[in-house]
Coordinates of C-alpha atoms in Angstrom, one line a residue:
Chain A
M15 CA 6.9 27.3 13.7
K16 CA 3.3 26.3 12.7
T17 CA 3.0 23.0 10.9
L18 CA 0.5 23.0 8.1
K19 CA -1.6 19.9 7.8
I20 CA -1.2 18.6 4.3
P21 CA -3.6 15.9 3.2
E22 CA -2.0 12.6 2.6
A23 CA -3.7 12.4 -0.8
T24 CA -1.8 15.5 -1.8
I25 CA 1.5 14.0 -0.8
I26 CA 0.7 10.8 -2.8
R27 CA -0.3 13.0 -5.8
L28 CA 3.0 15.0 -5.5
S29 CA 4.8 11.7 -5.7
V30 CA 2.9 10.9 -8.9
Y31 CA 3.5 14.4 -10.4
S32 CA 7.3 14.0 -9.7
R33 CA 7.4 10.7 -11.6
H34 CA 5.5 12.3 -14.5
L35 CA 7.9 15.2 -14.5
T36 CA 10.9 12.9 -14.6
D37 CA 9.4 11.3 -17.7
V38 CA 8.7 14.7 -19.3
D39 CA 12.2 15.9 -18.5
R40 CA 13.7 12.8 -20.1
K41 CA 11.8 13.7 -23.3
G42 CA 13.7 17.0 -23.3
I43 CA 10.6 19.1 -22.6
I44 CA 11.5 22.5 -21.0
T45 CA 8.2 23.9 -19.7
T46 CA 4.8 22.5 -18.7
S47 CA 1.5 23.6 -17.3
S48 CA -1.0 22.4 -14.7
G49 CA -3.2 21.3 -17.6
D50 CA -0.4 19.2 -19.1
I51 CA 0.5 17.6 -15.8
A52 CA -3.2 17.0 -15.1
E53 CA -3.7 15.2 -18.4
G54 CA -0.5 13.2 -17.9
V55 CA -1.5 11.8 -14.6
G56 CA -5.3 11.8 -14.8
V57 CA -6.5 14.4 -12.4
S58 CA -8.0 17.9 -12.9
P59 CA -5.8 21.0 -13.5
A60 CA -7.4 22.6 -10.5
Q61 CA -6.3 19.7 -8.3
V62 CA -2.7 20.1 -9.6
R63 CA -2.7 23.8 -8.8
K64 CA -4.3 23.3 -5.4
D65 CA -1.8 20.6 -4.4
L66 CA 1.2 22.8 -5.5
A67 CA -0.3 25.8 -3.7
Y68 CA 0.3 24.3 -0.3
F69 CA 4.0 24.9 -0.8
G70 CA 4.1 28.3 -2.3
E71 CA 4.3 29.8 -5.8
F72 CA 6.2 27.8 -8.4
G73 CA 5.0 28.7 -11.9
T74 CA 5.0 31.9 -13.9
R75 CA 1.6 33.2 -15.1
G76 CA 1.3 32.7 -18.9
V77 CA 4.5 30.7 -19.1
G78 CA 3.9 27.7 -16.9
Y79 CA 6.4 25.7 -14.9
N80 CA 10.0 24.9 -15.7
V81 CA 10.0 21.1 -15.7
K82 CA 13.4 20.6 -14.1
D83 CA 12.7 23.3 -11.4
L84 CA 9.3 22.0 -10.5
R85 CA 10.5 18.4 -10.3
Q86 CA 13.3 19.5 -8.0
H87 CA 10.9 21.5 -5.9
I88 CA 8.6 18.5 -5.5
L89 CA 11.4 16.1 -4.7
R90 CA 12.6 18.5 -2.0
I91 CA 9.1 18.7 -0.6
L92 CA 8.9 14.9 -0.4
G93 CA 12.3 14.8 1.3
L94 CA 13.8 13.1 -1.8
S95 CA 16.6 15.6 -2.7
V96 CA 18.9 13.5 -0.5
D97 CA 19.4 9.7 -0.2
W98 CA 18.0 7.8 2.8
S99 CA 19.8 5.0 4.5
V100 CA 17.3 2.2 4.9
C101 CA 17.6 -1.0 6.9
L102 CA 15.4 -4.0 6.0
V103 CA 14.6 -6.5 8.7
G104 CA 13.3 -9.8 7.4
A105 CA 14.7 -11.6 4.3
G106 CA 11.7 -13.8 3.6
N107 CA 9.7 -13.6 0.3
L108 CA 8.4 -10.1 1.1
G109 CA 11.8 -8.9 2.2
L110 CA 13.4 -10.3 -1.0
A111 CA 10.7 -8.6 -3.1
L112 CA 11.3 -5.3 -1.3
S113 CA 15.1 -5.5 -1.4
T114 CA 15.0 -6.0 -5.2
Y115 CA 12.3 -3.4 -5.8
K116 CA 13.8 -0.9 -8.3
G117 CA 11.4 1.9 -7.3
F118 CA 13.2 2.3 -3.9
R119 CA 16.7 3.0 -5.2
E120 CA 15.4 5.3 -8.0
R121 CA 13.8 7.5 -5.4
G122 CA 16.8 7.6 -3.2
F123 CA 15.9 4.9 -0.7
I124 CA 19.1 2.9 -0.4
I125 CA 18.9 -0.4 1.5
T126 CA 22.2 -0.3 3.3
S127 CA 21.7 -3.4 5.5
I128 CA 19.5 -6.5 5.7
F129 CA 18.9 -8.6 8.8
D130 CA 17.3 -12.0 9.4
S131 CA 17.1 -14.3 12.4
D132 CA 17.3 -17.4 10.1
P133 CA 20.8 -18.9 10.1
A134 CA 20.1 -20.3 6.6
K135 CA 19.6 -16.8 5.3
V136 CA 22.4 -15.1 7.1
G137 CA 25.5 -14.7 4.9
T138 CA 23.5 -14.9 1.6
M139 CA 23.7 -11.9 -0.8
I140 CA 20.7 -10.0 -1.9
G141 CA 21.9 -7.8 -4.8
D142 CA 25.1 -6.4 -3.3
V143 CA 24.0 -6.5 0.3
K144 CA 24.9 -9.4 2.6
V145 CA 22.2 -10.7 5.0
L146 CA 23.4 -10.2 8.6
P147 CA 22.2 -11.8 11.8
L148 CA 19.8 -9.8 14.0
E149 CA 22.4 -9.5 16.7
Q150 CA 24.3 -7.1 14.5
L151 CA 21.4 -4.8 13.9
E152 CA 22.4 -2.3 16.6
E153 CA 26.1 -2.1 15.6
V154 CA 25.7 -2.1 11.8
G155 CA 22.5 0.0 11.9
K156 CA 24.3 2.8 13.8
Q157 CA 27.4 2.5 11.5
N158 CA 25.2 3.0 8.4
R159 CA 23.4 6.0 10.1
T160 CA 20.1 4.2 9.3
Q161 CA 17.2 6.6 9.0
I162 CA 14.4 4.3 7.9
G163 CA 13.6 0.8 9.0
I164 CA 11.4 -1.6 7.0
V165 CA 9.8 -4.4 9.0
A166 CA 9.1 -7.5 7.0
V167 CA 9.1 -10.1 9.8
P168 CA 6.2 -12.1 11.3
A169 CA 3.8 -10.3 13.5
S170 CA 5.1 -11.9 16.7
A171 CA 8.6 -10.5 16.2
A172 CA 7.7 -7.1 14.9
Q173 CA 7.5 -5.0 18.2
E174 CA 10.9 -6.3 19.3
I175 CA 12.5 -5.3 16.0
V176 CA 10.8 -1.9 16.1
D177 CA 12.2 -1.2 19.6
Q178 CA 15.7 -2.0 18.3
L179 CA 15.2 0.2 15.3
I180 CA 14.2 3.1 17.5
K181 CA 17.3 2.4 19.7
I182 CA 19.6 2.9 16.7
G183 CA 18.0 6.2 15.9
V184 CA 15.7 5.6 12.9
K185 CA 13.2 8.4 12.2
A186 CA 10.7 6.4 10.3
I187 CA 9.4 2.8 10.1
L188 CA 7.5 1.1 7.3
N189 CA 5.8 -1.9 8.8
F190 CA 4.4 -4.8 6.8
A191 CA 3.7 -7.1 9.8
P192 CA -0.1 -7.3 10.5
V193 CA 0.1 -6.1 14.1
V194 CA -0.4 -2.8 15.9
L195 CA 3.0 -1.4 17.0
N196 CA 3.8 1.0 19.7
V197 CA 6.3 3.8 18.9
P198 CA 7.1 7.1 20.5
A199 CA 5.3 10.2 19.1
Q200 CA 8.4 11.5 17.3
I201 CA 8.8 8.3 15.2
E202 CA 6.9 8.2 11.9
L203 CA 5.2 4.9 11.5
R204 CA 3.3 3.6 8.4
N205 CA 1.6 0.3 8.3
V206 CA 1.1 -1.4 5.0
D207 CA -1.6 -4.1 5.0
L208 CA -1.7 -5.7 1.6
A209 CA -5.1 -7.2 2.1
V210 CA -6.7 -3.8 2.6
N211 CA -5.9 -3.0 -1.0
L212 CA -8.1 -5.9 -2.1
E213 CA -10.8 -4.9 0.3
V214 CA -11.0 -1.4 -1.2
L215 CA -11.5 -3.1 -4.5
T216 CA -14.2 -5.5 -3.4
F217 CA -16.0 -2.7 -1.6
N218 CA -15.9 -0.7 -4.9
V219 CA -17.1 -3.7 -6.9
G220 CA -20.1 -3.9 -4.6
A221 CA -20.6 -0.2 -3.9
Q222 CA -23.8 0.1 -6.0
R223 CA -25.5 -1.7 -3.1
F224 CA -25.5 1.4 -0.9
Chain B
M26 CA -30.1 3.9 -7.5
K27 CA -27.9 6.7 -6.2
T28 CA -24.4 5.7 -5.3
L29 CA -23.1 7.3 -2.1
K30 CA -19.5 8.5 -2.3
I31 CA -17.8 6.9 0.6
P32 CA -14.3 8.2 1.5
E33 CA -11.6 5.7 0.9
A34 CA -10.3 6.4 4.4
T35 CA -13.6 5.2 5.8
I36 CA -13.3 1.9 3.9
I37 CA -9.8 1.4 5.1
R38 CA -10.9 2.1 8.7
L39 CA -13.9 -0.3 8.3
S40 CA -11.3 -2.9 7.4
V41 CA -9.4 -2.1 10.6
Y42 CA -12.6 -2.2 12.7
S43 CA -13.5 -5.6 11.4
R44 CA -10.1 -7.0 12.3
H45 CA -10.4 -5.5 15.8
L46 CA -13.9 -7.0 16.1
T47 CA -12.6 -10.4 15.1
D48 CA -10.1 -10.2 18.0
V49 CA -12.7 -9.1 20.4
D50 CA -15.1 -11.8 19.3
R51 CA -12.4 -14.4 19.8
K52 CA -12.0 -13.2 23.4
G53 CA -15.7 -14.1 23.9
I54 CA -16.9 -10.5 24.4
I55 CA -20.6 -10.1 23.4
T56 CA -21.1 -6.3 23.2
T57 CA -19.0 -3.3 22.5
S58 CA -19.3 0.5 22.0
S59 CA -17.9 3.1 19.7
G60 CA -15.6 4.2 22.6
D61 CA -14.2 0.6 23.0
I62 CA -13.6 0.2 19.2
A63 CA -12.1 3.7 19.0
E64 CA -9.7 2.8 21.9
G65 CA -8.9 -0.5 20.3
V66 CA -7.8 0.9 17.0
G67 CA -6.6 4.4 17.9
V68 CA -9.2 6.7 16.4
S69 CA -11.9 8.9 18.1
P70 CA -15.3 7.5 19.0
A71 CA -16.9 10.2 16.8
Q72 CA -14.9 8.9 13.9
V73 CA -16.2 5.3 14.5
R74 CA -19.8 6.5 14.7
K75 CA -19.4 8.7 11.5
D76 CA -17.8 5.8 9.6
L77 CA -20.6 3.4 10.5
A78 CA -23.4 5.9 9.9
Y79 CA -22.7 5.8 6.2
F80 CA -24.3 2.4 6.2
G81 CA -27.3 2.9 8.4
E82 CA -28.0 2.2 12.1
F83 CA -26.3 -0.7 13.7
G84 CA -26.1 -0.3 17.5
T85 CA -28.8 0.1 20.2
R86 CA -28.7 3.3 22.3
G87 CA -27.4 2.6 25.8
V88 CA -26.5 -1.0 24.9
G89 CA -24.0 -0.6 22.2
Y90 CA -23.1 -3.0 19.4
N91 CA -23.4 -6.8 19.3
V92 CA -19.8 -7.8 18.4
K93 CA -20.7 -10.7 16.1
D94 CA -23.5 -8.8 14.3
L95 CA -21.4 -5.6 13.8
R96 CA -18.5 -7.7 12.5
Q97 CA -20.7 -9.5 10.0
H98 CA -22.3 -6.2 8.9
I99 CA -18.9 -4.7 8.2
L100 CA -17.6 -7.8 6.4
R101 CA -20.8 -7.6 4.2
I102 CA -20.1 -3.9 3.5
L103 CA -16.6 -4.7 2.4
G104 CA -17.8 -7.5 0.2
L105 CA -16.1 -10.1 2.4
S106 CA -19.1 -12.2 3.4
V107 CA -18.2 -14.4 0.4
D108 CA -14.9 -15.8 -0.9
W109 CA -13.3 -14.2 -4.0
S110 CA -11.5 -16.2 -6.7
V111 CA -8.2 -14.5 -7.3
C112 CA -5.7 -15.1 -10.0
L113 CA -2.0 -14.0 -9.5
V114 CA 0.1 -13.3 -12.6
G115 CA 3.8 -13.2 -11.9
A116 CA 5.6 -15.7 -9.6
G117 CA 8.7 -13.6 -8.9
N118 CA 9.7 -12.5 -5.4
L119 CA 6.7 -10.2 -5.1
G120 CA 4.4 -12.9 -6.5
L121 CA 5.8 -15.4 -4.0
A122 CA 5.3 -13.0 -1.1
L123 CA 1.7 -12.2 -2.2
S124 CA 0.8 -15.9 -2.8
T125 CA 2.0 -16.9 0.7
Y126 CA 0.5 -13.8 2.4
K127 CA -1.8 -15.2 5.1
G128 CA -3.9 -12.0 5.3
F129 CA -5.5 -12.7 1.9
R130 CA -6.9 -16.2 2.7
E131 CA -8.1 -15.0 6.1
R132 CA -10.2 -12.3 4.4
G133 CA -11.7 -14.6 1.8
F134 CA -9.3 -13.9 -1.1
I135 CA -8.5 -17.3 -2.4
I136 CA -5.7 -17.5 -5.0
T137 CA -7.0 -20.1 -7.3
S138 CA -4.4 -19.9 -10.0
I139 CA -0.9 -18.5 -10.5
F140 CA 0.7 -17.8 -13.9
D141 CA 4.2 -17.0 -15.1
S142 CA 6.0 -16.7 -18.4
D143 CA 9.2 -18.2 -17.1
P144 CA 9.5 -21.9 -18.0
A145 CA 11.7 -22.4 -14.9
K146 CA 8.8 -21.4 -12.7
V147 CA 6.0 -23.1 -14.6
G148 CA 5.1 -26.4 -12.9
T149 CA 6.5 -25.5 -9.5
M150 CA 4.1 -25.5 -6.5
I151 CA 3.4 -22.4 -4.4
G152 CA 1.5 -23.7 -1.4
D153 CA -1.1 -25.9 -3.0
V154 CA -1.3 -24.1 -6.3
K155 CA 0.8 -25.0 -9.4
V156 CA 2.3 -22.3 -11.4
L157 CA 0.9 -22.4 -15.0
P158 CA 2.2 -21.0 -18.2
L159 CA 0.6 -17.7 -19.3
E160 CA -0.9 -19.4 -22.3
Q161 CA -3.4 -21.1 -20.0
L162 CA -4.6 -17.8 -18.3
E163 CA -7.7 -17.6 -20.5
E164 CA -8.8 -21.2 -20.1
V165 CA -8.0 -21.7 -16.5
G166 CA -9.0 -18.2 -15.4
K167 CA -12.5 -18.8 -16.9
Q168 CA -12.8 -22.2 -15.3
N169 CA -12.0 -20.8 -11.9
R170 CA -14.5 -18.0 -12.4
T171 CA -11.7 -15.5 -11.5
Q172 CA -13.1 -12.3 -10.1
I173 CA -9.9 -10.5 -9.1
G174 CA -6.5 -10.4 -10.9
I175 CA -3.3 -9.5 -9.1
V176 CA -0.6 -8.2 -11.5
A177 CA 3.0 -8.7 -10.2
V178 CA 4.9 -8.7 -13.5
P179 CA 7.4 -6.2 -14.9
A180 CA 6.0 -2.9 -16.1
S181 CA 6.6 -3.8 -19.8
A182 CA 4.3 -6.8 -19.6
A183 CA 1.5 -5.4 -17.4
Q184 CA -0.9 -3.9 -20.0
E185 CA -1.0 -7.1 -22.0
I186 CA -1.8 -9.2 -18.8
V187 CA -4.5 -6.7 -17.8
D188 CA -6.1 -7.0 -21.2
Q189 CA -6.2 -10.8 -20.8
L190 CA -7.6 -10.5 -17.3
I191 CA -10.4 -8.3 -18.6
K192 CA -11.1 -10.8 -21.3
I193 CA -11.7 -13.6 -18.8
G194 CA -14.1 -11.4 -16.9
V195 CA -12.3 -10.2 -13.8
K196 CA -14.1 -7.3 -12.0
A197 CA -11.1 -5.9 -10.2
I198 CA -7.4 -5.7 -10.7
L199 CA -4.7 -5.0 -8.1
N200 CA -1.6 -3.8 -9.9
F201 CA 1.9 -3.8 -8.5
A202 CA 3.7 -2.9 -11.8
P203 CA 5.0 0.7 -11.8
V204 CA 3.0 1.7 -14.9
V205 CA -0.2 3.5 -15.8
L206 CA -2.7 0.9 -17.1
N207 CA -5.7 1.5 -19.3
V208 CA -8.9 -0.3 -18.2
P209 CA -12.6 0.1 -19.1
A210 CA -14.6 2.2 -16.7
Q211 CA -16.5 -0.8 -15.2
I212 CA -13.2 -2.4 -14.1
E213 CA -12.0 -1.5 -10.6
L214 CA -8.2 -0.9 -10.8
R215 CA -6.0 -0.2 -7.8
N216 CA -2.3 0.6 -8.2
V217 CA 0.1 -0.2 -5.3
D218 CA 3.4 1.7 -5.5
L219 CA 5.5 0.5 -2.6
A220 CA 7.9 3.5 -2.8
V221 CA 5.0 5.9 -2.2
N222 CA 4.7 4.5 1.3
L223 CA 8.3 5.5 2.0
E224 CA 7.7 9.0 0.5
V225 CA 4.8 9.7 2.8
L226 CA 7.2 8.8 5.7
T227 CA 10.0 11.0 4.5
F228 CA 7.6 13.9 3.8
N229 CA 6.3 13.6 7.4
V230 CA 9.8 13.4 8.8
G231 CA 10.6 16.7 7.1
A232 CA 7.1 18.3 7.5
Q233 CA 8.1 20.8 10.0
R234 CA 9.9 22.7 7.2
F235 CA 6.5 24.1 5.9

């Protein structure tokens, strides 16, 4: 089966469209159009149509899109029509922020386990999840059928954690440690570097120089 | 003066190249090539040359790039040859994580003030910065010649904070609140939605369906 290459920018916009459609649906609105969606999220109607066209025909000409159907379609495209079992490694400030981030649960990312190597953190509760020692990652991670690992540990510890996550069968890893990680080709890895976000800003502030 | 439209992906790669060059420089290596850089960061040599070509000629044919010079060039392009005065609003878990994030200071983003509306947080120290009440944002923000604001407050409070940041003269805002913010055209705004990162992963995990 041929895999279409979908631009990442399209995927990110689909995510934005789906949030917008959730809001529209909550307001009780039944049908919408690419123009309405475009206005709601701040892109052009042509962009909305192009993004959706990667995945087939959704709307009805002259009628538009059914809000609930389109939302469900997009969630299915994003892999969000099911819940994902997520394991968080690292219960420092960033780990705490991530584990209490409402946006994850809303989108079906359920943090089922949290691990840390610090004995002072082990046993504490974050929301309704108890922080476990790293030694239990393999056993508990498998029990919870963990599909996604979030790495929020110092750079020096990250590769070892990633190797363990792969051993328990995760399909995807979101890495916040500022280090280049080695993973097999079938594992989806995404690195988040918070400083890069500021650098895009400062580049844009100074962009008139070029 | 005509402003060239540089792809954001190029800016993000420049950031990655500059980190790689910092490492190479620390090892005492004097010259490098697009092939070496490409191998070091995991892109193609043609991509490295294309990204750099947006900003003029850097290397010498047959000799390659001087590591220190190229690094300095890229930092200047990214607006990182100077320090930036950053104000953080919101000292919750995410604010704490951001304020102790080493990657910011290393790249010249200096958090010069931190504000929170919670009396329990006001007066506490985060690193060497004291958390101040929101009421002092205008006065202290101006004193510190704040150029960048980071918004790490709940969605309901974000627009009001952004309006205040604009009033004290920030040029750029990094927003972590899950809400669409209104800013004047001359203000650079970047929204970080942590859940989107997971959604790109789950899309990719399931991408063979299309």
